[in-house]
Short mmCIF file of N, CA, C and O in Angstrom, two decimals:
data_model
loop_
_atom_site.label_atom_id
_atom_site.label_comp_id
_atom_site.label_asym_id
_atom_site.label_seq_id
_atom_site.Cartn_x
_atom_site.Cartn_y
_atom_site.Cartn_z
N UNK A 1 0.81 -1.20 0.01
CA UNK A 1 0.00 -0.01 0.00
C UNK A 1 0.87 1.27 0.00
O UNK A 1 0.60 2.19 -0.75
N UNK A 2 1.87 1.29 0.87
CA UNK A 2 2.74 2.46 0.93
C UNK A 2 3.54 2.60 -0.36
O UNK A 2 3.73 3.72 -0.82
N UNK A 3 3.93 1.52 -0.91
CA UNK A 3 4.73 1.58 -2.16
C UNK A 3 3.87 2.17 -3.27
O UNK A 3 4.38 2.96 -4.08
N UNK A 4 2.63 1.81 -3.35
CA UNK A 4 1.76 2.40 -4.39
C UNK A 4 1.58 3.90 -4.25
O UNK A 4 1.57 4.65 -5.21
N UNK A 5 1.48 4.33 -3.00
CA UNK A 5 1.37 5.78 -2.72
C UNK A 5 2.65 6.49 -3.12
O UNK A 5 2.65 7.56 -3.75
N UNK A 6 3.79 5.88 -2.83
CA UNK A 6 5.07 6.45 -3.17
C UNK A 6 5.23 6.54 -4.70
O UNK A 6 5.69 7.55 -5.24
N UNK A 7 4.85 5.49 -5.41
CA UNK A 7 4.95 5.51 -6.85
C UNK A 7 4.00 6.55 -7.45
O UNK A 7 4.38 7.26 -8.39
N UNK A 8 2.81 6.68 -6.90
CA UNK A 8 1.89 7.69 -7.37
C UNK A 8 2.42 9.09 -7.14
O UNK A 8 2.34 9.95 -8.03
N UNK A 9 2.97 9.35 -5.94
CA UNK A 9 3.55 10.66 -5.67
C UNK A 9 4.74 10.95 -6.56
O UNK A 9 4.93 12.10 -7.04
N UNK A 10 5.57 9.95 -6.82
CA UNK A 10 6.69 10.10 -7.74
C UNK A 10 6.22 10.46 -9.15
O UNK A 10 6.75 11.38 -9.76
N UNK A 11 5.20 9.77 -9.59
CA UNK A 11 4.63 10.08 -10.91
C UNK A 11 4.06 11.48 -10.95
O UNK A 11 4.31 12.24 -11.90
N UNK A 12 3.31 11.88 -9.94
CA UNK A 12 2.73 13.22 -9.91
C UNK A 12 3.78 14.27 -9.84
O UNK A 12 3.65 15.34 -10.47
N UNK A 13 4.88 14.03 -9.13
CA UNK A 13 5.98 14.98 -9.04
C UNK A 13 6.60 15.23 -10.40
O UNK A 13 6.78 16.39 -10.79
N UNK A 14 6.86 14.19 -11.14
CA UNK A 14 7.49 14.37 -12.45
C UNK A 14 6.49 14.91 -13.50
O UNK A 14 6.87 15.60 -14.43
N UNK A 15 5.22 14.58 -13.33
CA UNK A 15 4.21 15.21 -14.21
C UNK A 15 4.09 16.69 -13.94
O UNK A 15 3.91 17.51 -14.87
N UNK A 16 4.22 17.11 -12.68
CA UNK A 16 4.22 18.52 -12.32
C UNK A 16 5.42 19.25 -12.94
O UNK A 16 5.29 20.39 -13.44
N UNK A 17 6.59 18.61 -12.89
CA UNK A 17 7.74 19.21 -13.51
C UNK A 17 7.55 19.36 -15.01
O UNK A 17 7.86 20.41 -15.58
N UNK A 18 6.98 18.34 -15.64
CA UNK A 18 6.75 18.40 -17.07
C UNK A 18 5.71 19.52 -17.40
O UNK A 18 5.92 20.29 -18.34
N UNK A 19 4.68 19.62 -16.59
CA UNK A 19 3.68 20.68 -16.80
C UNK A 19 4.29 22.08 -16.63
O UNK A 19 4.00 23.01 -17.39
N UNK A 20 5.18 22.21 -15.67
CA UNK A 20 5.88 23.47 -15.48
C UNK A 20 6.72 23.85 -16.70
O UNK A 20 6.72 25.00 -17.16
N UNK A 21 7.41 22.88 -17.25
CA UNK A 21 8.22 23.11 -18.45
C UNK A 21 7.37 23.47 -19.65
O UNK A 21 7.73 24.32 -20.45
N UNK A 22 6.25 22.79 -19.80
CA UNK A 22 5.33 23.08 -20.90
C UNK A 22 4.78 24.49 -20.77
O UNK A 22 4.68 25.24 -21.77
N UNK A 23 4.42 24.91 -19.56
CA UNK A 23 3.93 26.24 -19.31
C UNK A 23 4.97 27.29 -19.68
O UNK A 23 4.71 28.27 -20.35
N UNK A 24 6.22 27.04 -19.29
CA UNK A 24 7.32 27.95 -19.62
C UNK A 24 7.51 28.01 -21.15
O UNK A 24 7.72 29.09 -21.70
N UNK A 25 7.44 26.88 -21.81
CA UNK A 25 7.62 26.87 -23.26
C UNK A 25 6.48 27.59 -23.98
O UNK A 25 6.76 28.37 -24.91
N UNK A 26 5.27 27.41 -23.58
CA UNK A 26 4.15 28.09 -24.20
C UNK A 26 4.26 29.61 -23.99
O UNK A 26 4.04 30.41 -24.89
N UNK A 27 4.64 29.99 -22.75
CA UNK A 27 4.79 31.43 -22.47
C UNK A 27 5.91 32.03 -23.32
O UNK A 27 5.75 33.12 -23.88
N UNK A 28 6.99 31.29 -23.43
CA UNK A 28 8.14 31.77 -24.25
C UNK A 28 7.74 31.95 -25.70
O UNK A 28 8.11 32.97 -26.34
N UNK A 29 6.98 31.05 -26.26
CA UNK A 29 6.59 31.11 -27.66
C UNK A 29 5.67 32.30 -27.93
O UNK A 29 5.62 32.77 -29.07
N UNK A 30 4.95 32.77 -26.92
CA UNK A 30 4.03 33.90 -27.11
C UNK A 30 4.71 35.23 -27.01
O UNK A 30 4.12 36.24 -27.37
N UNK A 31 5.96 35.28 -26.58
CA UNK A 31 6.67 36.54 -26.42
C UNK A 31 7.39 36.91 -27.72
O UNK A 31 7.94 36.05 -28.39
N UNK A 32 7.41 38.22 -28.07
CA UNK A 32 8.14 38.64 -29.26
C UNK A 32 9.67 38.63 -29.02
O UNK A 32 10.11 38.86 -27.88
N UNK A 33 10.43 38.34 -30.06
CA UNK A 33 11.90 38.24 -29.88
C UNK A 33 12.50 39.57 -29.38
O UNK A 33 13.49 39.54 -28.63
N UNK A 34 11.97 40.71 -29.80
CA UNK A 34 12.53 41.98 -29.40
C UNK A 34 12.39 42.23 -27.91
O UNK A 34 13.19 42.98 -27.31
N UNK A 35 11.43 41.60 -27.25
CA UNK A 35 11.24 41.81 -25.82
C UNK A 35 12.44 41.29 -25.00
O UNK A 35 12.78 41.85 -23.99
N UNK A 36 13.05 40.25 -25.50
CA UNK A 36 14.18 39.65 -24.76
C UNK A 36 15.40 40.58 -24.79
O UNK A 36 16.01 40.80 -23.74
N UNK A 37 15.71 41.10 -25.93
CA UNK A 37 16.87 42.01 -26.01
C UNK A 37 16.56 43.35 -25.35
O UNK A 37 17.44 43.94 -24.75
N UNK A 38 15.33 43.81 -25.44
CA UNK A 38 14.94 45.06 -24.79
C UNK A 38 15.03 44.96 -23.29
O UNK A 38 15.34 45.91 -22.58
N UNK A 39 14.75 43.78 -22.75
CA UNK A 39 14.78 43.57 -21.31
C UNK A 39 16.17 43.29 -20.77
O UNK A 39 16.41 43.15 -19.59
N UNK A 40 17.14 43.18 -21.71
CA UNK A 40 18.51 42.89 -21.30
C UNK A 40 18.77 41.44 -21.00
O UNK A 40 19.76 41.10 -20.34
N UNK A 41 17.91 40.58 -21.47
CA UNK A 41 18.08 39.14 -21.29
C UNK A 41 18.67 38.58 -22.59
O UNK A 41 18.86 39.25 -23.58
N UNK A 42 19.02 37.32 -22.58
CA UNK A 42 19.57 36.69 -23.78
C UNK A 42 18.46 36.61 -24.84
O UNK A 42 17.35 36.99 -24.60
N UNK A 43 18.80 36.11 -26.00
CA UNK A 43 17.84 36.13 -27.12
C UNK A 43 16.76 35.07 -26.89
O UNK A 43 16.87 34.18 -26.07
N UNK A 44 15.69 35.25 -27.68
CA UNK A 44 14.58 34.31 -27.59
C UNK A 44 15.03 32.92 -28.02
O UNK A 44 14.59 31.93 -27.48
N UNK A 45 15.93 32.84 -28.97
CA UNK A 45 16.47 31.57 -29.42
C UNK A 45 17.21 30.83 -28.30
O UNK A 45 17.07 29.61 -28.16
N UNK A 46 17.99 31.59 -27.56
CA UNK A 46 18.70 30.97 -26.43
C UNK A 46 17.73 30.41 -25.40
O UNK A 46 17.86 29.23 -24.98
N UNK A 47 16.75 31.20 -24.99
CA UNK A 47 15.78 30.75 -24.03
C UNK A 47 14.89 29.64 -24.58
O UNK A 47 14.44 28.77 -23.87
N UNK A 48 14.63 29.74 -25.90
CA UNK A 48 13.86 28.65 -26.55
C UNK A 48 14.58 27.31 -26.46
O UNK A 48 13.98 26.26 -26.21
N UNK A 49 15.91 27.37 -26.63
CA UNK A 49 16.71 26.17 -26.55
C UNK A 49 16.73 25.63 -25.10
O UNK A 49 16.56 24.43 -24.89
N UNK A 50 16.93 26.53 -24.15
CA UNK A 50 16.97 26.09 -22.74
C UNK A 50 15.66 25.47 -22.33
O UNK A 50 15.61 24.37 -21.78
N UNK A 51 14.57 26.19 -22.61
CA UNK A 51 13.24 25.68 -22.18
C UNK A 51 12.82 24.48 -23.00
O UNK A 51 12.19 23.55 -22.50
N UNK A 52 13.12 24.49 -24.29
CA UNK A 52 12.76 23.34 -25.14
C UNK A 52 13.48 22.07 -24.71
O UNK A 52 12.87 20.98 -24.61
N UNK A 53 14.78 22.16 -24.42
CA UNK A 53 15.53 21.01 -23.93
C UNK A 53 15.00 20.58 -22.56
O UNK A 53 14.87 19.39 -22.29
N UNK A 54 14.68 21.56 -21.72
CA UNK A 54 14.15 21.25 -20.40
C UNK A 54 12.83 20.46 -20.53
O UNK A 54 12.58 19.51 -19.79
N UNK A 55 12.00 20.85 -21.47
CA UNK A 55 10.71 20.21 -21.67
C UNK A 55 10.90 18.78 -22.16
O UNK A 55 10.27 17.84 -21.67
N UNK A 56 11.83 18.60 -23.12
CA UNK A 56 12.10 17.26 -23.63
C UNK A 56 12.68 16.35 -22.54
O UNK A 56 12.25 15.20 -22.42
N UNK A 57 13.62 16.87 -21.76
CA UNK A 57 14.19 16.08 -20.71
C UNK A 57 13.19 15.76 -19.64
O UNK A 57 13.15 14.66 -19.07
N UNK A 58 12.33 16.74 -19.31
CA UNK A 58 11.30 16.47 -18.29
C UNK A 58 10.34 15.36 -18.76
O UNK A 58 9.90 14.55 -17.96
N UNK A 59 10.05 15.34 -20.04
CA UNK A 59 9.18 14.26 -20.56
C UNK A 59 9.89 12.91 -20.45
O UNK A 59 9.29 11.92 -20.05
N UNK A 60 11.17 12.91 -20.78
CA UNK A 60 11.92 11.63 -20.73
C UNK A 60 12.08 11.14 -19.30
O UNK A 60 12.28 9.95 -19.09
N UNK A 61 12.03 12.04 -18.34
CA UNK A 61 12.24 11.63 -16.92
C UNK A 61 10.98 11.09 -16.28
O UNK A 61 11.05 10.53 -15.19
N UNK A 62 9.83 11.26 -16.94
CA UNK A 62 8.57 10.73 -16.36
C UNK A 62 8.68 9.22 -16.31
O UNK A 62 9.16 8.59 -17.23
N UNK A 63 8.18 8.62 -15.24
CA UNK A 63 8.25 7.16 -15.14
C UNK A 63 7.60 6.42 -16.31
O UNK A 63 6.72 6.95 -17.01
N UNK A 64 8.01 5.19 -16.51
CA UNK A 64 7.77 4.40 -17.72
C UNK A 64 6.33 4.26 -18.25
O UNK A 64 6.19 4.28 -19.46
N UNK A 65 5.27 4.17 -17.47
CA UNK A 65 3.98 4.01 -18.13
C UNK A 65 3.62 5.18 -19.05
O UNK A 65 2.88 5.03 -19.99
N UNK A 66 4.13 6.39 -18.76
CA UNK A 66 3.79 7.55 -19.54
C UNK A 66 5.00 8.02 -20.35
O UNK A 66 4.94 8.22 -21.56
N UNK A 67 6.10 8.23 -19.68
CA UNK A 67 7.33 8.74 -20.34
C UNK A 67 8.30 7.61 -20.60
O UNK A 67 7.91 6.47 -20.81
N UNK A 68 9.59 7.94 -20.58
CA UNK A 68 10.62 6.96 -20.91
C UNK A 68 11.43 6.50 -19.69
O UNK A 68 12.21 5.59 -19.84
N UNK A 69 11.29 7.19 -18.56
CA UNK A 69 12.04 6.89 -17.33
C UNK A 69 13.55 6.91 -17.63
O UNK A 69 14.28 6.04 -17.20
N UNK A 70 13.97 7.94 -18.32
CA UNK A 70 15.37 8.08 -18.73
C UNK A 70 16.08 9.01 -17.76
O UNK A 70 15.86 10.19 -17.73
N UNK A 71 16.90 8.45 -16.89
CA UNK A 71 17.64 9.21 -15.89
C UNK A 71 16.79 10.23 -15.16
O UNK A 71 16.82 11.41 -15.41
N UNK A 72 15.99 9.75 -14.24
CA UNK A 72 14.99 10.60 -13.58
C UNK A 72 15.58 11.82 -12.87
O UNK A 72 14.90 12.85 -12.80
N UNK A 73 16.84 11.79 -12.44
CA UNK A 73 17.37 12.97 -11.77
C UNK A 73 17.52 14.13 -12.72
O UNK A 73 17.56 15.29 -12.31
N UNK A 74 17.58 13.84 -14.03
CA UNK A 74 17.65 14.93 -14.99
C UNK A 74 16.36 15.76 -15.04
O UNK A 74 16.39 16.89 -15.46
N UNK A 75 15.28 15.16 -14.60
CA UNK A 75 14.02 15.89 -14.48
C UNK A 75 14.12 17.09 -13.54
O UNK A 75 13.53 18.12 -13.77
N UNK A 76 14.91 16.94 -12.50
CA UNK A 76 15.12 18.03 -11.55
C UNK A 76 15.90 19.17 -12.24
O UNK A 76 15.62 20.35 -12.01
N UNK A 77 16.89 18.79 -13.06
CA UNK A 77 17.63 19.83 -13.78
C UNK A 77 16.76 20.50 -14.80
O UNK A 77 16.90 21.69 -15.05
N UNK A 78 15.85 19.75 -15.42
CA UNK A 78 14.92 20.35 -16.35
C UNK A 78 14.03 21.38 -15.66
O UNK A 78 13.74 22.43 -16.21
N UNK A 79 13.63 21.08 -14.44
CA UNK A 79 12.81 22.02 -13.68
C UNK A 79 13.58 23.32 -13.43
O UNK A 79 12.99 24.43 -13.47
N UNK A 80 14.88 23.27 -13.26
CA UNK A 80 15.66 24.44 -13.01
C UNK A 80 15.62 25.37 -14.20
O UNK A 80 15.44 26.59 -14.04
N UNK A 81 15.73 24.85 -15.42
CA UNK A 81 15.68 25.67 -16.61
C UNK A 81 14.33 26.37 -16.74
O UNK A 81 14.28 27.58 -17.06
N UNK A 82 13.25 25.68 -16.48
CA UNK A 82 11.93 26.28 -16.56
C UNK A 82 11.69 27.31 -15.45
O UNK A 82 11.14 28.36 -15.69
N UNK A 83 12.20 26.99 -14.26
CA UNK A 83 11.98 27.91 -13.15
C UNK A 83 12.78 29.20 -13.35
O UNK A 83 12.28 30.29 -13.07
N UNK A 84 13.99 29.12 -13.85
CA UNK A 84 14.80 30.31 -14.13
C UNK A 84 14.05 31.18 -15.14
O UNK A 84 13.98 32.40 -14.98
N UNK A 85 13.52 30.54 -16.17
CA UNK A 85 12.78 31.36 -17.16
C UNK A 85 11.55 32.02 -16.51
O UNK A 85 11.32 33.20 -16.71
N UNK A 86 10.77 31.24 -15.77
CA UNK A 86 9.52 31.77 -15.22
C UNK A 86 9.73 32.83 -14.12
O UNK A 86 8.95 33.74 -13.99
N UNK A 87 10.81 32.69 -13.38
CA UNK A 87 11.03 33.59 -12.23
C UNK A 87 11.85 34.83 -12.65
O UNK A 87 11.63 35.91 -12.12
N UNK A 88 12.78 34.65 -13.54
CA UNK A 88 13.68 35.76 -13.90
C UNK A 88 13.35 36.42 -15.24
O UNK A 88 13.18 37.62 -15.35
N UNK A 89 13.23 35.61 -16.29
CA UNK A 89 13.10 36.14 -17.64
C UNK A 89 11.66 36.59 -17.91
O UNK A 89 11.46 37.69 -18.45
N UNK A 90 10.71 35.81 -17.56
CA UNK A 90 9.30 36.15 -17.85
C UNK A 90 8.88 37.48 -17.27
O UNK A 90 8.30 38.29 -17.99
N UNK A 91 9.16 37.80 -15.99
CA UNK A 91 8.81 39.12 -15.50
C UNK A 91 9.57 40.24 -16.20
O UNK A 91 9.05 41.37 -16.31
N UNK A 92 10.78 39.99 -16.63
CA UNK A 92 11.55 41.04 -17.27
C UNK A 92 11.03 41.37 -18.67
O UNK A 92 11.07 42.52 -19.10
N UNK A 93 10.56 40.36 -19.41
CA UNK A 93 10.07 40.58 -20.78
C UNK A 93 8.60 40.97 -20.81
O UNK A 93 8.12 41.47 -21.83
N UNK A 94 7.89 40.79 -19.72
CA UNK A 94 6.45 41.07 -19.69
C UNK A 94 6.11 42.53 -20.06
O UNK A 94 5.17 42.76 -20.83
N UNK A 95 6.82 43.53 -19.56
CA UNK A 95 6.46 44.91 -19.91
C UNK A 95 6.69 45.24 -21.41
O UNK A 95 6.08 46.15 -21.92
N UNK A 96 7.50 44.45 -22.06
CA UNK A 96 7.81 44.72 -23.49
C UNK A 96 6.88 43.92 -24.43
O UNK A 96 7.00 44.01 -25.63
N UNK A 97 5.97 43.14 -23.85
CA UNK A 97 5.04 42.35 -24.64
C UNK A 97 3.78 43.12 -24.82
O UNK A 97 3.19 43.64 -23.88
N UNK A 98 3.35 43.25 -26.08
CA UNK A 98 2.16 43.99 -26.38
C UNK A 98 0.93 43.17 -25.97
O UNK A 98 0.80 42.00 -26.35
N UNK A 99 0.08 43.75 -25.22
CA UNK A 99 -1.16 43.08 -24.78
C UNK A 99 -2.26 43.36 -25.75
O UNK A 99 -2.44 44.45 -26.24
N UNK A 100 -3.08 42.36 -25.99
CA UNK A 100 -4.24 42.54 -26.87
C UNK A 100 -5.48 42.64 -26.00
O UNK A 100 -5.54 42.11 -24.91
N UNK A 101 -6.49 43.29 -26.58
CA UNK A 101 -7.72 43.40 -25.83
C UNK A 101 -8.10 44.88 -25.65
O UNK A 101 -7.32 45.78 -25.91
N UNK A 102 -9.32 45.09 -25.14
CA UNK A 102 -9.76 46.49 -24.98
C UNK A 102 -9.01 47.17 -23.87
O UNK A 102 -8.75 46.61 -22.80
N UNK A 103 -8.66 48.40 -24.12
CA UNK A 103 -7.99 49.24 -23.13
C UNK A 103 -8.72 50.53 -23.02
O UNK A 103 -8.59 51.44 -23.83
N UNK A 104 -9.60 50.61 -22.08
CA UNK A 104 -10.38 51.82 -21.91
C UNK A 104 -10.27 52.31 -20.51
O UNK A 104 -9.56 51.74 -19.68
N UNK A 105 -10.93 53.38 -20.20
CA UNK A 105 -10.88 53.94 -18.86
C UNK A 105 -11.39 52.99 -17.76
O UNK A 105 -11.01 53.06 -16.63
N UNK A 106 -12.30 52.06 -18.17
CA UNK A 106 -12.87 51.16 -17.17
C UNK A 106 -11.95 49.97 -16.89
O UNK A 106 -12.12 49.29 -15.90
N UNK A 107 -10.98 49.69 -17.78
CA UNK A 107 -10.15 48.55 -17.56
C UNK A 107 -9.01 48.90 -16.58
O UNK A 107 -8.52 50.01 -16.59
N UNK A 108 -8.60 47.93 -15.76
CA UNK A 108 -7.54 48.25 -14.81
C UNK A 108 -6.21 48.46 -15.53
O UNK A 108 -5.81 47.68 -16.38
N UNK A 109 -5.56 49.52 -15.26
CA UNK A 109 -4.32 49.84 -15.92
C UNK A 109 -4.46 50.45 -17.28
O UNK A 109 -3.52 50.59 -18.02
N UNK A 110 -5.69 50.75 -17.69
CA UNK A 110 -5.88 51.32 -19.04
C UNK A 110 -5.41 52.76 -19.11
O UNK A 110 -5.48 53.53 -18.16
N UNK A 111 -4.88 53.16 -20.28
CA UNK A 111 -4.38 54.51 -20.41
C UNK A 111 -5.12 55.20 -21.53
O UNK A 111 -5.34 54.89 -22.56
#
């Protein structure tokens, strides 16, 4: 019984890492390339490579019924790439990203 709970928690942990990497990749793809250089961060291509490799490695680290169970400790390193993007780069490039949608006096932050 305890072993099943441990295996389930292990699976959920690596699925959460994979979901985090996918979120970072989707967010990165939505940002314009000029936002990265304007924010003083590396290029979008560089961060695309970091987050893309992190996402692929995170998928490979998921246990065997879903992923490939390829060197599971690399899943933790994959999480580092996604976390650095989400915590450091994403907030820096956010002001340089053009927002779509209505901007009127009634909207919060509208000018």
